[in-house]
Coordinates of N, CA and C in Angstrom, one line a residue:
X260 N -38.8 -79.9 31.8 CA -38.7 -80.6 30.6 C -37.5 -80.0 29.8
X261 N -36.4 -81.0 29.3 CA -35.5 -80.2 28.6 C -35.3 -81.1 27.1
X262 N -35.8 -82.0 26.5 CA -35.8 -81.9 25.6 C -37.3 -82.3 24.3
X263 N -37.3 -82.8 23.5 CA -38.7 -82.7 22.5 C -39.1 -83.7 22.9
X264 N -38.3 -84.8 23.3 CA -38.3 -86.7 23.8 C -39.0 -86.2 24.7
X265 N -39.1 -85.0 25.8 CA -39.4 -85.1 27.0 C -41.4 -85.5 26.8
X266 N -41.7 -84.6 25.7 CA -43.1 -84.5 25.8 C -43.7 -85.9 24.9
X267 N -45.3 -86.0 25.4 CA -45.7 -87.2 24.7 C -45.9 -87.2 23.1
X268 N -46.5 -88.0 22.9 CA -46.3 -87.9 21.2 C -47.7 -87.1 20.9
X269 N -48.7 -87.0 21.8 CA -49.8 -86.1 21.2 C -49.1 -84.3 21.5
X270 N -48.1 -84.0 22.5 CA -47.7 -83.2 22.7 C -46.7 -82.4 21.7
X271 N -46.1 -83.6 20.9 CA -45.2 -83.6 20.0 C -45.7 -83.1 18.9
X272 N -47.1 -84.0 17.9 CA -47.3 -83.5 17.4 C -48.1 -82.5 17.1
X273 N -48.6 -81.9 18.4 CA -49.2 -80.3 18.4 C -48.2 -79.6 18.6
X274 N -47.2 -79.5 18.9 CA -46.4 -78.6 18.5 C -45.3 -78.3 17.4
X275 N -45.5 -79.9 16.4 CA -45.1 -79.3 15.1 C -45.9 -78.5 14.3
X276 N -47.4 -79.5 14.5 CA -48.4 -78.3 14.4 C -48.0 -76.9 14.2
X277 N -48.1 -76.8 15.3 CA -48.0 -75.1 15.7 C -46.8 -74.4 15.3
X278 N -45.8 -75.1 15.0 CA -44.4 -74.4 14.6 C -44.3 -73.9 12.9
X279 N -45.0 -75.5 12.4 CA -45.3 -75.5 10.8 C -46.7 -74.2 10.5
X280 N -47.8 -73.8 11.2 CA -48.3 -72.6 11.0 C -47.9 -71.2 11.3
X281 N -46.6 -71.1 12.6 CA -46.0 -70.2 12.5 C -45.3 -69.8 11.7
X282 N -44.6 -70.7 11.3 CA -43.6 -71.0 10.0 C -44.1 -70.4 8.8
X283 N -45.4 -70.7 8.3 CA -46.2 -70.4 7.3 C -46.5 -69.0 7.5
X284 N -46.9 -68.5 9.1 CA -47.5 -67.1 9.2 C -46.4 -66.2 9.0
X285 N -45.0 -66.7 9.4 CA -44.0 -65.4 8.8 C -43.3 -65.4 7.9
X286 N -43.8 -66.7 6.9 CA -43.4 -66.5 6.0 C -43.6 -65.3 4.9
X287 N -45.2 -65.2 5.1 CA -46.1 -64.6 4.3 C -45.8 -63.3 4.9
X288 N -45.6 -63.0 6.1 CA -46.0 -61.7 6.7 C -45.0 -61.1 7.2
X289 N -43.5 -61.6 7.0 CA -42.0 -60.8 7.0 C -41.5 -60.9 5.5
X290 N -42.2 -62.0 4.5 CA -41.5 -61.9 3.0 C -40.0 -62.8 3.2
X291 N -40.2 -63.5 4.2 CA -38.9 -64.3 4.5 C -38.5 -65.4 3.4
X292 N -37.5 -65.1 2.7 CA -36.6 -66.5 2.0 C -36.6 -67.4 2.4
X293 N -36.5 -68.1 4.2 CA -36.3 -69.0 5.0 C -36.4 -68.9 6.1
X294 N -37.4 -70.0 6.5 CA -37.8 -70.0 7.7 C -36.6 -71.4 8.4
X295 N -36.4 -70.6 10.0 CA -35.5 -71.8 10.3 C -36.3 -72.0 12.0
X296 N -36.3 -73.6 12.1 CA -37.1 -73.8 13.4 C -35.7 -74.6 14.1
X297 N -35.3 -74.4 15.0 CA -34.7 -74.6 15.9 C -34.7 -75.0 17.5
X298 N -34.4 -75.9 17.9 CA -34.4 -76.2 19.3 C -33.0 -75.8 20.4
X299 N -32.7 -74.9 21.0 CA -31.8 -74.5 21.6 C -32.0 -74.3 23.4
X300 N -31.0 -74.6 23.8 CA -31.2 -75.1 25.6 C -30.3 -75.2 25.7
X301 N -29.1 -74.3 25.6 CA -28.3 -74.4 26.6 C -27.8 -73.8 27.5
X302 N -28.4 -72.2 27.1 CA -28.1 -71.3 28.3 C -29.3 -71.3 29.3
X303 N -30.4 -71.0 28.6 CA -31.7 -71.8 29.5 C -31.7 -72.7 29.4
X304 N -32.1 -73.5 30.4 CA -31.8 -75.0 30.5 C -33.4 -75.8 30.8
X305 N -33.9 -75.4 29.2 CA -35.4 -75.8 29.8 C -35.7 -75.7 27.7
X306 N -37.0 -76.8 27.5 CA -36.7 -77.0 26.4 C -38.1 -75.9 25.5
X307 N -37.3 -75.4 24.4 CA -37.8 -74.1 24.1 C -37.7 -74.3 22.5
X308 N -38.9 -74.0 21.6 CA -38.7 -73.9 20.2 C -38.7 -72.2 19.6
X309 N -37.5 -72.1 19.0 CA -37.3 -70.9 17.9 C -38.2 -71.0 16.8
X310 N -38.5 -70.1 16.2 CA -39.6 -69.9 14.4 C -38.6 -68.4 14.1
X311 N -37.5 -68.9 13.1 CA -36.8 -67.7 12.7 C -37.3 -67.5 11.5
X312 N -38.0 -66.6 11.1 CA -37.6 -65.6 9.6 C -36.6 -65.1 9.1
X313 N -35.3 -65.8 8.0 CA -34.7 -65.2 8.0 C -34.5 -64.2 6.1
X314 N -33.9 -63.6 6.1 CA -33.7 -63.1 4.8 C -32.4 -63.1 4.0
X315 N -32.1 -63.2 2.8 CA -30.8 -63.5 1.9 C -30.3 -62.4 2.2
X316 N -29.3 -61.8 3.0 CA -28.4 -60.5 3.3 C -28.9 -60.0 4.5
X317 N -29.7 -61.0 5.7 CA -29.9 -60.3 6.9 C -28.4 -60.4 7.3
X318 N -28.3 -59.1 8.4 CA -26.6 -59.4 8.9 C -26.1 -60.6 9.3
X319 N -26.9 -62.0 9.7 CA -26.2 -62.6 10.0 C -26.1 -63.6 9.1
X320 N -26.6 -63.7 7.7 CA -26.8 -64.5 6.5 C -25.3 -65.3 6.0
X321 N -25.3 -66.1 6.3 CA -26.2 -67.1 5.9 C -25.9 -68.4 7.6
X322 N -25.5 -67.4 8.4 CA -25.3 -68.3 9.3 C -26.0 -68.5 10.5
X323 N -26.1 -68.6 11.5 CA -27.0 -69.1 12.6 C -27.5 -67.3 13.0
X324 N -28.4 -66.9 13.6 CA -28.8 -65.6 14.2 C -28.2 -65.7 15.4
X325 N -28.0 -66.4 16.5 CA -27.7 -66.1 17.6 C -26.2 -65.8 17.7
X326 N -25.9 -64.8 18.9 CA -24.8 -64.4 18.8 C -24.1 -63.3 17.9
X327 N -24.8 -62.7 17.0 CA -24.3 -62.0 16.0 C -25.1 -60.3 15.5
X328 N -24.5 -59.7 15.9 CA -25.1 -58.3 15.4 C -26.1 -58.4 17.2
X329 N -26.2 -56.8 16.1 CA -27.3 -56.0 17.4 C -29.1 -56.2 16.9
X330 N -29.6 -56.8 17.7 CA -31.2 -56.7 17.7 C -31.8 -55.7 17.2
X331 N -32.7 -55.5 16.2 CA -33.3 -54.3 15.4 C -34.5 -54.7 15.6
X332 N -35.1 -54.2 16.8 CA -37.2 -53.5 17.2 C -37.3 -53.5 16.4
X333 N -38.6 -54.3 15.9 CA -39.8 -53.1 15.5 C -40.1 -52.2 15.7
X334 N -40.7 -50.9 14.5 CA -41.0 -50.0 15.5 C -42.9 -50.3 15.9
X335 N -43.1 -49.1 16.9 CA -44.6 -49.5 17.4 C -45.6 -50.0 16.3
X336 N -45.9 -49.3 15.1 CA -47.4 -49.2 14.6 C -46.7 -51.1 13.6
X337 N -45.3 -51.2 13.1 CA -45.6 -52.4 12.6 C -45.5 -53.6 13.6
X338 N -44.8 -53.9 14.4 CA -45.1 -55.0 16.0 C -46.8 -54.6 15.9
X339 N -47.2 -53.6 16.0 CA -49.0 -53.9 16.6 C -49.8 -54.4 15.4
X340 N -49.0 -54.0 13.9 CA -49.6 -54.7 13.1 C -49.3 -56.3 12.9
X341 N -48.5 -56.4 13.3 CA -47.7 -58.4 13.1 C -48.3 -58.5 14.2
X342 N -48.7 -58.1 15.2 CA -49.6 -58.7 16.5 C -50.7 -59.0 16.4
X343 N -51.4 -58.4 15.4 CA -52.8 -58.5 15.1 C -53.1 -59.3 14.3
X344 N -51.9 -59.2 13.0 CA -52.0 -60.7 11.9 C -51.9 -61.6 12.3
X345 N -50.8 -62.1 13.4 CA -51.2 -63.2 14.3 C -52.4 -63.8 15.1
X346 N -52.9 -62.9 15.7 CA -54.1 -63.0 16.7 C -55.1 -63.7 15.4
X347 N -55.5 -62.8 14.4 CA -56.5 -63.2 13.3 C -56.3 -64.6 12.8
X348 N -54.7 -64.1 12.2 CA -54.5 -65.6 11.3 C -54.2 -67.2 12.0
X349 N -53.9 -66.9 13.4 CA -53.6 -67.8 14.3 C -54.6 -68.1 15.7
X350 N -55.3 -67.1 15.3 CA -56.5 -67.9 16.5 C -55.6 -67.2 18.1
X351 N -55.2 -66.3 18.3 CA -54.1 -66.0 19.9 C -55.7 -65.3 20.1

């Protein structure tokens, strides 16, 4: 499957579904200014949805995240805590 057209329309909209409560969960739970959902395929060539959090003065503000700056981990104890808010707040 490579693009959104690819899947049916019950498939379609469970996965805005799902992107619009992602959306909501990091909003709350990274303090994000803006959330940006995105469809990108081009270097994987298989059709894949982004849920970015982003913030007013993250390094790559105000422009696209890919391609720009170096990736900043989590460190352990907060990833296991956003993993857990997830699992709770999102039913994983």
């Amino acid at each position: 499957m490579l693009e959104l057209t690819d899947l049916d329309q019950a498939d379609q909209a469970q996965l805005i579904d799902e992107a619009a409560r992602a959306s909501a969960f990091l909003k709350i739970h990274t303090r994000a200014d803006k959330i940006n959902i995105g469809a990108l395929g081009n270097v994987v060539r298989q059709f894949h949805l982004h849920v970015v959090a982003r913030k007013v003065g993250d390094p790559a503000w105000p422009g696209p995240v890919w391609g720009q700056g170096v990736a900043t981990p989590y460190g352990d104890a907060a990833a296991q805590a956003l993993v857990e808010a997830a699992r709770k707040d999102l039913g994983f």
